Coordinates of C-alpha atoms and ligand atoms in Angstrom, one line a residue:
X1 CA -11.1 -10.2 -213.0
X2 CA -10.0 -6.3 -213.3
X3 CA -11.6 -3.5 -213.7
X4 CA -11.6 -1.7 -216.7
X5 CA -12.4 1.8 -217.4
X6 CA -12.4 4.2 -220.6
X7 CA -9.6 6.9 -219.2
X8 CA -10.9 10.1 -220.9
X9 CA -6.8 10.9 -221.3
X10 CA -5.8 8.4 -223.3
X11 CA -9.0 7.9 -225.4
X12 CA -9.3 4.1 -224.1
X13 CA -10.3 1.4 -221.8
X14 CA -7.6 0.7 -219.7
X15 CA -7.8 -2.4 -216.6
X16 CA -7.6 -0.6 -213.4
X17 CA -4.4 -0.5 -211.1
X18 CA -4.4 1.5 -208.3
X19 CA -1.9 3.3 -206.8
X20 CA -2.1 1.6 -203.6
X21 CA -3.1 -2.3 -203.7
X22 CA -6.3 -2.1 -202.7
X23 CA -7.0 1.6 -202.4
X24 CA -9.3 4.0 -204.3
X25 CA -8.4 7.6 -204.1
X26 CA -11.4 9.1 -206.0
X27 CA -12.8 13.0 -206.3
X28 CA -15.5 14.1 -208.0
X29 CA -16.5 17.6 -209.1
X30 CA -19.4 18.8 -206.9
X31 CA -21.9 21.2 -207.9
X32 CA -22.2 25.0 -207.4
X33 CA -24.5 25.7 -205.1
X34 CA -26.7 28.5 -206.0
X35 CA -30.1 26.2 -206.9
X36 CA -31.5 23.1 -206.6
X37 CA -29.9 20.2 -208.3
X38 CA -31.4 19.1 -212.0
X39 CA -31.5 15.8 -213.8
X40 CA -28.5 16.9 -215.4
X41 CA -26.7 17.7 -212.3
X42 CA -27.6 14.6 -210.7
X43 CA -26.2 12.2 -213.2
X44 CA -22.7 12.5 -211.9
X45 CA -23.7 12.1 -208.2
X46 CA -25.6 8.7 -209.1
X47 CA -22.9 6.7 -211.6
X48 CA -20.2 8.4 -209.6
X49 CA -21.3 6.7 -206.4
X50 CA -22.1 3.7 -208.3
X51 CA -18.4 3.3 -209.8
X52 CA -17.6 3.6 -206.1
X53 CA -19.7 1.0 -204.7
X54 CA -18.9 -1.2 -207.4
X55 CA -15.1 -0.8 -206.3
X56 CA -16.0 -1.5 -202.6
X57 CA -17.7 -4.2 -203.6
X58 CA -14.9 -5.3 -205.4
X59 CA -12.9 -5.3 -201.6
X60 CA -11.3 -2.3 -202.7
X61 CA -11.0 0.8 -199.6
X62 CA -12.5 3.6 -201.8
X63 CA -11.8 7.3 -200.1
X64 CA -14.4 9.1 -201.9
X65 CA -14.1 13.6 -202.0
X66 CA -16.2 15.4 -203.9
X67 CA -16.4 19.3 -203.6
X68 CA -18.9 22.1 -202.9
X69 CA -18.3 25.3 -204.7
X70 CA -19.3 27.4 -202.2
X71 CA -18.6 31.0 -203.2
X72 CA -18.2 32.0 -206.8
X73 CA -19.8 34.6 -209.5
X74 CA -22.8 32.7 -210.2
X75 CA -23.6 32.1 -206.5
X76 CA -22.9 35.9 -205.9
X77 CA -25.0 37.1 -208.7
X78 CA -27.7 34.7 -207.1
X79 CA -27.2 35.9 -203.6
X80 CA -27.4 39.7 -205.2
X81 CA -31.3 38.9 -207.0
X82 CA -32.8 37.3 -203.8
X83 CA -31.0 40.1 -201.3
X84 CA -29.7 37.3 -199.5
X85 CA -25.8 36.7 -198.0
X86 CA -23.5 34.2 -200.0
X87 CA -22.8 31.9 -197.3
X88 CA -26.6 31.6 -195.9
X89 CA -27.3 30.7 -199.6
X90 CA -24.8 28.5 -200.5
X91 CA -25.7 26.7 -197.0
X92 CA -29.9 26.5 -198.0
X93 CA -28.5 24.5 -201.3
X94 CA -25.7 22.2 -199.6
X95 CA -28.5 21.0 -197.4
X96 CA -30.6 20.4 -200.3
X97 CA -28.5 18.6 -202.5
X98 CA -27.7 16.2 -199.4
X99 CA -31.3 15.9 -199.1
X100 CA -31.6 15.2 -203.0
X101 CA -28.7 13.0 -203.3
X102 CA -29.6 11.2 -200.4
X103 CA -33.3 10.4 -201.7
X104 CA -31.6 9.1 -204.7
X105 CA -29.6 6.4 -203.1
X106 CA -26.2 8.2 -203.1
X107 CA -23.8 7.6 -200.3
X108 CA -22.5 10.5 -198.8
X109 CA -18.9 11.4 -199.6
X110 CA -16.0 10.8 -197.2
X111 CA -15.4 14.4 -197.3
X112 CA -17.2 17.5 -198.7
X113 CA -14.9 20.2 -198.7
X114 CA -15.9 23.7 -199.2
X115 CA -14.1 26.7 -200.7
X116 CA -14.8 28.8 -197.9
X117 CA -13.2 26.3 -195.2
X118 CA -10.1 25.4 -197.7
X119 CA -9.0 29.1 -198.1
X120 CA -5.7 28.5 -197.0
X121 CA -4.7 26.5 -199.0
X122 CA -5.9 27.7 -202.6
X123 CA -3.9 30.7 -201.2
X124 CA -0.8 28.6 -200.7
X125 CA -1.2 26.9 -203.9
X126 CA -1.0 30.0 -206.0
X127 CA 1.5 31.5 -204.2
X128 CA 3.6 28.1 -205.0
X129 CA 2.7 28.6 -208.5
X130 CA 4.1 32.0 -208.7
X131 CA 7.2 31.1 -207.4
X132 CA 7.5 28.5 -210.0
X133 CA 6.5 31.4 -212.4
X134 CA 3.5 29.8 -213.6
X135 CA 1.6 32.8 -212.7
X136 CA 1.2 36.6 -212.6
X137 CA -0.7 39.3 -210.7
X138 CA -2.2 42.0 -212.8
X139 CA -3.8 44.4 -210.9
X140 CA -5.4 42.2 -207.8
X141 CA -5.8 39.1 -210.3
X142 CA -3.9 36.1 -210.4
X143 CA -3.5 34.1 -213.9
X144 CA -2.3 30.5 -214.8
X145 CA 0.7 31.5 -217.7
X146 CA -1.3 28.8 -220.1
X147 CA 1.6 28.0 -222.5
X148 CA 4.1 27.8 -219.6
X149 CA 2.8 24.4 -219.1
X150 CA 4.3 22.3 -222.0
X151 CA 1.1 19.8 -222.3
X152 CA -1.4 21.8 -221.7
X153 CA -4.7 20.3 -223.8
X154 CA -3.8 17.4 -223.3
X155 CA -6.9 15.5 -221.5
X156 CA -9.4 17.7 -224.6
X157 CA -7.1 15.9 -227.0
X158 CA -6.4 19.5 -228.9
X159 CA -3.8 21.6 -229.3
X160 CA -2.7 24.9 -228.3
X161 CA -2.6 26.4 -231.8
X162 CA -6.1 25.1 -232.4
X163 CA -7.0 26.3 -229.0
X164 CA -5.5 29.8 -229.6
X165 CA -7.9 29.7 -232.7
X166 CA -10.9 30.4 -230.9
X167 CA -9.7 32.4 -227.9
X168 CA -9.4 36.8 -226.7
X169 CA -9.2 38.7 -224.2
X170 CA -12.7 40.1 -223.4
X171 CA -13.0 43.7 -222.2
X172 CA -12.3 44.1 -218.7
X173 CA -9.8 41.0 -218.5
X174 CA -6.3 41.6 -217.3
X175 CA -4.4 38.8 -218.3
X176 CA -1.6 38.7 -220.8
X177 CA -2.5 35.8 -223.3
X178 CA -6.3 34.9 -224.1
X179 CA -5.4 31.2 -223.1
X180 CA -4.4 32.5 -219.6
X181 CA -7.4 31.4 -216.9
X182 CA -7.7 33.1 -213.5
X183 CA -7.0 32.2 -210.1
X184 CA -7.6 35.1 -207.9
X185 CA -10.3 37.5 -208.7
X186 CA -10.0 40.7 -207.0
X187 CA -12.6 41.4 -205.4
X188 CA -15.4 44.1 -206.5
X189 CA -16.6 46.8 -203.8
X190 CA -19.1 45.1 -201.5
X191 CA -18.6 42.0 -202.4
X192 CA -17.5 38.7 -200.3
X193 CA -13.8 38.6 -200.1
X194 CA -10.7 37.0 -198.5
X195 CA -7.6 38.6 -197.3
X196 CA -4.3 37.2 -200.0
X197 CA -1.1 38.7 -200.8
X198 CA -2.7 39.9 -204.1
X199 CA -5.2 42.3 -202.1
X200 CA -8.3 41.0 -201.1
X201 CA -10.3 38.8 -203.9
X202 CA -11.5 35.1 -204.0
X203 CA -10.7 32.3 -205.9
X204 CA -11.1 31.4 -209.5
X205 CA -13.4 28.2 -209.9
X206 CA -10.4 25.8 -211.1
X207 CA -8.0 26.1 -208.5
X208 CA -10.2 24.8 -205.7
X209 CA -10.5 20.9 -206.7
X210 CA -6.0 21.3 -207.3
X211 CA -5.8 22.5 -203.8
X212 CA -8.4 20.6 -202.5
X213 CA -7.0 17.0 -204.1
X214 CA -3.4 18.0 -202.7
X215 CA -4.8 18.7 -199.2
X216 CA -7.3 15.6 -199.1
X217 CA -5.5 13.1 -201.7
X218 CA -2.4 13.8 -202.2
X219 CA -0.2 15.0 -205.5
X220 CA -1.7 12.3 -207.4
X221 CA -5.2 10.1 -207.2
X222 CA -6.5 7.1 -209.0
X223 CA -9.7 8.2 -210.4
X224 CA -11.2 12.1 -211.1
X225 CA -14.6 12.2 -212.4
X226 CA -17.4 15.0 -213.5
X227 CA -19.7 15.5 -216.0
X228 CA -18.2 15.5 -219.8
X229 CA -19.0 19.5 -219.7
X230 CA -15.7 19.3 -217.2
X231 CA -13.4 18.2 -219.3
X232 CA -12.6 21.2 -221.1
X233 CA -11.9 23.8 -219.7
X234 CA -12.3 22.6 -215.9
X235 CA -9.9 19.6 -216.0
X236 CA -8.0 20.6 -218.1
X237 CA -7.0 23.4 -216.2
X238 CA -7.2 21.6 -213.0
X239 CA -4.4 19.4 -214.9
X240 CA -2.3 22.6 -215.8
X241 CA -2.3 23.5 -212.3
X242 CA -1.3 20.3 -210.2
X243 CA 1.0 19.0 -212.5
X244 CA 2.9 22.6 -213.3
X245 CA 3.2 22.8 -209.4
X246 CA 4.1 19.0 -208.1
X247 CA 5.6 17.6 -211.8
X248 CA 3.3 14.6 -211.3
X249 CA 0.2 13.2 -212.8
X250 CA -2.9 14.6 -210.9
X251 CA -5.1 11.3 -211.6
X252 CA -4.6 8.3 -213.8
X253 CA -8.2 7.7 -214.5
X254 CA -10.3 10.5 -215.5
X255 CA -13.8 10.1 -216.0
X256 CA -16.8 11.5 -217.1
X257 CA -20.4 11.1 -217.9
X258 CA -22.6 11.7 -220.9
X259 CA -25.3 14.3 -221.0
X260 CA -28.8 13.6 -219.8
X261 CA -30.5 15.6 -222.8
X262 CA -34.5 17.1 -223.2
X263 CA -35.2 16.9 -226.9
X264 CA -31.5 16.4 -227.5
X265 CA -30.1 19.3 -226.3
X266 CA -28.0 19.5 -223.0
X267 CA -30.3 20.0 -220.0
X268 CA -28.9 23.1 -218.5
X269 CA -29.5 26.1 -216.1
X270 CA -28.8 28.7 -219.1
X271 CA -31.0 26.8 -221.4
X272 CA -33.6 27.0 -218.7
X273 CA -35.1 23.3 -220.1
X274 CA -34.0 21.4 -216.8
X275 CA -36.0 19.5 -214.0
X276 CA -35.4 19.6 -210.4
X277 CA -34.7 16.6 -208.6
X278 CA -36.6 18.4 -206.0
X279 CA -39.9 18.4 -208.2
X280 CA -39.6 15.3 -209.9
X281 CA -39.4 13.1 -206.9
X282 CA -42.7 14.5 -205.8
X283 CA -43.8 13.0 -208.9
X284 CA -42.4 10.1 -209.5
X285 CA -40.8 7.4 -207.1
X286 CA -36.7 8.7 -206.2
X287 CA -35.5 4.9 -206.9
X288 CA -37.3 5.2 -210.3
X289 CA -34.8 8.3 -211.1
X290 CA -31.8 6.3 -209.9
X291 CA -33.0 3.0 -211.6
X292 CA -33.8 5.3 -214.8
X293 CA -30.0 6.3 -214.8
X294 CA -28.4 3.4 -214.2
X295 CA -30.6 1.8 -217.4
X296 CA -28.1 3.3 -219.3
X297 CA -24.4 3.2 -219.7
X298 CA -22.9 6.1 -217.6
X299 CA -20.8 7.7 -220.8
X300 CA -24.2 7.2 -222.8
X301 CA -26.4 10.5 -223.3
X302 CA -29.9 10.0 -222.2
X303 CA -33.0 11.7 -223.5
X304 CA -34.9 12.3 -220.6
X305 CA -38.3 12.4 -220.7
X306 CA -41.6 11.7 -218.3
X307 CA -43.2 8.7 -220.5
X308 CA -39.5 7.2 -220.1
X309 CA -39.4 7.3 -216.3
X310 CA -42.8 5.5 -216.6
X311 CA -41.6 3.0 -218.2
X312 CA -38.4 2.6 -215.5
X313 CA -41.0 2.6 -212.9
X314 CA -42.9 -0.6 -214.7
X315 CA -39.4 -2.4 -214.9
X316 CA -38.7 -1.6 -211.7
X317 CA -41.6 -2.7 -210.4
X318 CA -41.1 -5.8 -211.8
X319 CA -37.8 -6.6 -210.6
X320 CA -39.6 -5.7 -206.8
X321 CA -42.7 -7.5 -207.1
X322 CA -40.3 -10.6 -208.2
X323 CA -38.8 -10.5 -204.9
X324 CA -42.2 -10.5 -202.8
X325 CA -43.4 -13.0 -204.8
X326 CA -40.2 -15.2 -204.0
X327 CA -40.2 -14.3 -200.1
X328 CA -43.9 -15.8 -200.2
X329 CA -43.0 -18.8 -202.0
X330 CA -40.3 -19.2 -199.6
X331 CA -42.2 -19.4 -196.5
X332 CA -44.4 -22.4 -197.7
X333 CA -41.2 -24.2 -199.3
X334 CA -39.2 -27.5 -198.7
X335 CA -35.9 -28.4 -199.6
X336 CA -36.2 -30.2 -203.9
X337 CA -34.5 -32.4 -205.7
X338 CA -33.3 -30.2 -208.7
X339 CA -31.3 -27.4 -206.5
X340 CA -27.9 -28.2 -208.7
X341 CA -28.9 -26.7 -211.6
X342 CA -30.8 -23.9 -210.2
X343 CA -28.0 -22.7 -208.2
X344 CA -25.4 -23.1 -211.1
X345 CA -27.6 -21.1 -213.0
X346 CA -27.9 -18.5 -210.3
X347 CA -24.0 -18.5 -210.0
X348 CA -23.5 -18.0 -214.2
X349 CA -25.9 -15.2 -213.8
X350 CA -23.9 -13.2 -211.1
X351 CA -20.4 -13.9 -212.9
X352 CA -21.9 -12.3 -216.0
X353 CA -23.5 -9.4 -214.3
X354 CA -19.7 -8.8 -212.9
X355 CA -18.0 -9.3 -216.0
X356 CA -20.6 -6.4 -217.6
X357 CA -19.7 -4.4 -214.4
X358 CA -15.8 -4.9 -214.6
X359 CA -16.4 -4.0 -218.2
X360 CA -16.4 -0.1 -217.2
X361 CA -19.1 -0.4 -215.0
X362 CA -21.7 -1.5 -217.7
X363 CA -24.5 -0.4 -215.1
X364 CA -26.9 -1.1 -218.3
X365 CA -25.9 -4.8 -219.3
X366 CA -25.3 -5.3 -215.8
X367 CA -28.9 -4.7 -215.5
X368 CA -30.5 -6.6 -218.3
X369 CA -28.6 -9.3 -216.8
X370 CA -30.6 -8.4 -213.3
X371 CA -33.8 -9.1 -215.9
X372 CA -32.3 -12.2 -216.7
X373 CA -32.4 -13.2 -213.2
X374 CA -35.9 -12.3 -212.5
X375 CA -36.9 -14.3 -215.6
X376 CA -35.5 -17.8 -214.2
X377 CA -36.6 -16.7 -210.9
X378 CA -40.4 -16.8 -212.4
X379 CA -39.6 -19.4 -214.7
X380 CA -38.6 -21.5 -210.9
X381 CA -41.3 -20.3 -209.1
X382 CA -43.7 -21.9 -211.9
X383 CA -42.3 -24.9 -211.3
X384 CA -44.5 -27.0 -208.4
X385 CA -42.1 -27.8 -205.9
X386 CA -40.0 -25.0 -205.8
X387 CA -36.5 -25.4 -203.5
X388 CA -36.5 -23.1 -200.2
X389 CA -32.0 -23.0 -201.0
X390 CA -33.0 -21.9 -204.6
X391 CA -35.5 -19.6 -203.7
X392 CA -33.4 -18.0 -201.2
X393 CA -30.1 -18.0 -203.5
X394 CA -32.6 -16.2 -206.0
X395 CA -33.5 -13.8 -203.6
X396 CA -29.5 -13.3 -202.5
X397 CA -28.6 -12.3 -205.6
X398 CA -31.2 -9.8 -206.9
X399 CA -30.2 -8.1 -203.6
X400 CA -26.8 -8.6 -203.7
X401 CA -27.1 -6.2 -207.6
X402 CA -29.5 -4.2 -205.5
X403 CA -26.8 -3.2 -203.0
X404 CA -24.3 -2.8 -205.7
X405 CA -26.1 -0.4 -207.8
X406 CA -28.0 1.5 -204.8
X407 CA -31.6 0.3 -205.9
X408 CA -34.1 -0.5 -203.7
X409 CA -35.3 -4.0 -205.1
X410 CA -37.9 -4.5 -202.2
X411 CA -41.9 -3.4 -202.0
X412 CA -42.4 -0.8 -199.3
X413 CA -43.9 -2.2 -196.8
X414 CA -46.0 0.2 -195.1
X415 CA -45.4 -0.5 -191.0
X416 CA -48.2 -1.1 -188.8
X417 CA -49.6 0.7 -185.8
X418 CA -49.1 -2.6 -183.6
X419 CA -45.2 -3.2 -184.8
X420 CA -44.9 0.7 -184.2
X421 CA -46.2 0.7 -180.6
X422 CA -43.7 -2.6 -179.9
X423 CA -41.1 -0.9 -181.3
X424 CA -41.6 1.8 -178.9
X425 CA -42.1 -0.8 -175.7
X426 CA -38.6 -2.7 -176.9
X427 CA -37.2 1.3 -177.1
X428 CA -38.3 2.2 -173.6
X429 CA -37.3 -1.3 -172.2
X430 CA -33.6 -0.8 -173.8
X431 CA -33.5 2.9 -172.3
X432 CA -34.1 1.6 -168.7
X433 CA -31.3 -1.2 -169.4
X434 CA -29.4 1.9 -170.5
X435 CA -28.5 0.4 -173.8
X436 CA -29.0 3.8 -175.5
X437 CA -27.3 2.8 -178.8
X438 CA -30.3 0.2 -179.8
X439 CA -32.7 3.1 -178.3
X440 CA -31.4 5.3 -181.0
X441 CA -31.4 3.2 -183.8
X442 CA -35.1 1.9 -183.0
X443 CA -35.4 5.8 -182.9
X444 CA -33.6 6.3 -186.4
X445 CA -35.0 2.8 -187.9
X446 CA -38.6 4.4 -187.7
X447 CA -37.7 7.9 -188.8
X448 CA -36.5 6.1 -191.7
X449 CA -40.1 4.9 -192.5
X450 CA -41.6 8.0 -192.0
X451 CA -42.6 7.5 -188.3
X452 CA -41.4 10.5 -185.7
X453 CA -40.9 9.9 -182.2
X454 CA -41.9 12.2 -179.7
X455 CA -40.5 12.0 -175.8
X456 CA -42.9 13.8 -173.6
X457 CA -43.7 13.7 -169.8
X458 CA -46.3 11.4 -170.3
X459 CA -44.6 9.4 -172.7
X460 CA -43.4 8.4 -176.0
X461 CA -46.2 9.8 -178.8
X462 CA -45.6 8.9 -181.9
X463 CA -47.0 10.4 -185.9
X464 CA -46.4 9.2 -189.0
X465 CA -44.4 12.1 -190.8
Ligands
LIG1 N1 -27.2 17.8 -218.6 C1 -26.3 17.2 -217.9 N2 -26.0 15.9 -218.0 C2 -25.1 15.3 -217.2 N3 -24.3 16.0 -216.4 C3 -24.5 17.3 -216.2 C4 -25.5 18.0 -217.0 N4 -25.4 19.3 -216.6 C5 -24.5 19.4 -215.6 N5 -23.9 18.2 -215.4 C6 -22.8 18.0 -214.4 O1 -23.3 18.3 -213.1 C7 -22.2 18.6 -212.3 C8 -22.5 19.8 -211.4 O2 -22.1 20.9 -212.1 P1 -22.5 22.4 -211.8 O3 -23.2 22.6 -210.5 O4 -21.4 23.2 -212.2 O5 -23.7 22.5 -212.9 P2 -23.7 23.4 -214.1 O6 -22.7 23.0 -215.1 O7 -23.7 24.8 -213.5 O8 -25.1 23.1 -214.7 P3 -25.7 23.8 -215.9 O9 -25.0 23.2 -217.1 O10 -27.1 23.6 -215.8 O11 -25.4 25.3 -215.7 C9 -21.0 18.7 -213.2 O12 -20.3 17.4 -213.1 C10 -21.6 18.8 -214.6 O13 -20.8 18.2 -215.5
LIG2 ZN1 -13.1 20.2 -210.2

């Protein structure tokens, strides 16, 4: 079965053919980095790296890009209030969204380029744009000529002269038409700037993910994502750029995710009504916040709310405390006569749960289908002789739609002093065999679980962190 996905372009679901059999070129719009990730910002980070695992699991090779914007007016205002340097703040906030994404299950990206390291070629890519006369300098600025490019609102679904409609030039602006959008912003005294052949300046926000798709991608990619906010203007300008410069289609997917809402409004920065992934996973469980997200189909808006990630936690809980219960059942279970129908079931149930997926990555039937699952699994475990192969098939599976969607479908275990102390005897004995790569992981395995190792003349000491 194919893929299908809803293609924000052409207003449909479409099945899924990539450019090269086999191959996923995706990019996703990263964040700007002047704060700590919210909800909101993390909604696109979690499906986004869902709809990629789903693909790998699918046997496709996904190459996965998705951006930092790492200098820009918002980060320099920032930077400005707290007295601190643009690049020492834009690193403080790359190194906590890794450490926010990665709490909530999200792979890390191929490649996360940065504005400041891709300099080059934003510089080349306007200068290309120029040539081609779809831009202008006015006075240290570079625009985008807007209605140079013929379809220009063509991924909003509107029209220039509805566009035109709404649009002027505010004071201060340079450009020509009020539909023009900048490129190069000359820079203002003080501030952090690049050298160009416009005088030096930086870039405008749009032009980075053009330049940075060419550089990484290629002139045209399978799949572009970001949250529905990106559409317009973002994308759409993104679009204007690329395809005004190489004459091809930048992606043929694009994609992008509903709101995650507080009392129905957009949680946002501006509106100042957003919570911090930073905060909230102090409060509530990080797997609860994925598993919260994924409840719901990823173009779906989402009130969010405290009482409802309650309630995520108690169905997640479920699901895990399904599998313990199973991996005890298994260890005092025989082979059983009824292991046909069991397993049948077990195999309708996944075939299902990948039909919902195919479906545009129905994360949210997909996981009522996982409920399914855990309802015949306690429905088998009621029975008295329960099989070991059905047990273990049941436990396969609820794994198996853990790994797809990132959730962690197992109890903690909390790890013992004794298995901690063996570890280290196994660690020390695999150093003096030299076999330094199982050293490290046993190292890395235990940071995992919260346990740091310390070398120290008189040997390995160990504390839970
Ligand atoms: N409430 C939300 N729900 C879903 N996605 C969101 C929400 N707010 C922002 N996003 C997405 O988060 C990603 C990161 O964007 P960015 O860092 O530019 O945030 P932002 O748009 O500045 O946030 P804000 O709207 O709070 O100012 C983008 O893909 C954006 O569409
Ligand atoms: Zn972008």
């Amino acid at each position: 079965m194919t893929v299908s996905i809803y293609n924000t372009l052409t207003r449909k679901k479409e099945p899924f053919k990539p450019l090269e059999e086999n191959k996923v070129k995706m990019y996703v719009c990263g964040p700007t980095v002047y704060n700590y990730i919210h909800i909101g910002n993390a909604r696109p980070a979690i499906v986004f790296d869902m709809v990629r695992r789903y693909l790998d699991y699918k046997g496709y090779e996904v190459m996965y890009i998705s951006n930092f914007t790492d200098v820009d007016d918002k980060i320099i205002k920032a930077a400005n209030q707290l007295g601190e340097e643009v690049p020492a703040l834009a690193e403080k906030f790359i190194e906590a969204y890794h450490e926010d994404t990665k709490a909530l299950g999200v792979k890390e990206a191929d490649l996360h380029p940065r504005v400041t390291d891709t300099m080059e070629d934003i510089i080349t890519f306007i200068t290309l744009l120029e040539d081609k006369g779809y831009a202008y300098e006015a006075e240290g600025d570079v625009y985008f000529k807007t209605k140079a490019f013929d379809s220009y609102g063509k991924l909003s679904d509107q029209s220039i002269e509805d566009l035109q409609l709404g649009s002027r030039i505010e004071v201060g602006e340079k450009k020509k038409d009020p539909l023009d959008f900048v490129l190069w912003k000359k820079a203002k005294e003080g501030e952090i700037s690049w050298d160009s052949p416009w005088g030096k300046g930086r870039p405008g926000w749009h032009i980075e993910c053009s330049a940075m798709v060419k550089k990484y991608l290629g002139d045209t990619i399978d799949i572009h994502a970001g949250g529905q906010d990106l559409a317009f203007p973002h994308h759409e300008n993104e679009i204007a750029q690329s395809e005004a410069l190489t004459g091809k289609a930048m992606a043929n997917y694009w994609m992008h995710n509903g709101y995650i809402k507080v009392d129905n409004e957009k949680m946002s920065k501006s509106l100042g009504n957003f919570v911090l992934v930073h905060d909230i996973i102090k409060e509530h469980p990080a797997d609860v916040v994925r598993f919260f997200m994924l409840q719901a189909h990823y173009r779906t808006p989402i009130n969010f709310s405290s009482e409802l990630l309650e309630s995520a936690k108690s169905s997640l809980d479920r699901i895990k405390s399904t599998v313990s219960n199973l991996e005890h059942r298994l260890e005092e279970s025989a082979d059983a006569g009824d292991e046909e129908e069991w397993l049948k079931l077990i195999d309708q149930h996944k075939k299902t749960f990948i039909k919902e997926m195919d479906d545009d990555f129905n994360s949210a039937n997909g996981i009522a289908v996982l409920f399914d699952i855990v309802k015949e699994a306690n429905r088998c475990m009621q029975a008295e002789h329960s099989s070991k192969k059905v047990l273990s098939a049941f436990i396969g599976i609820i794994k198996e739609i853990g790994d797809i969607l990132g959730l962690t479908v197992e109890e903690e275990k909390e790890i013992l002093d004794e298995e901690i102390e063996a570890l280290i005897q196994k660690r020390i004995q695999a150093r003096k065999n030299r076999d330094f790569t199982l050293a490290d992981k046993i190292r890395d395995d235990l940071k995992e679980q919260g346990i740091i190792l310390e070398d120290t003349p008189q040997g390995t000491r160990w504390k839970r962190g």
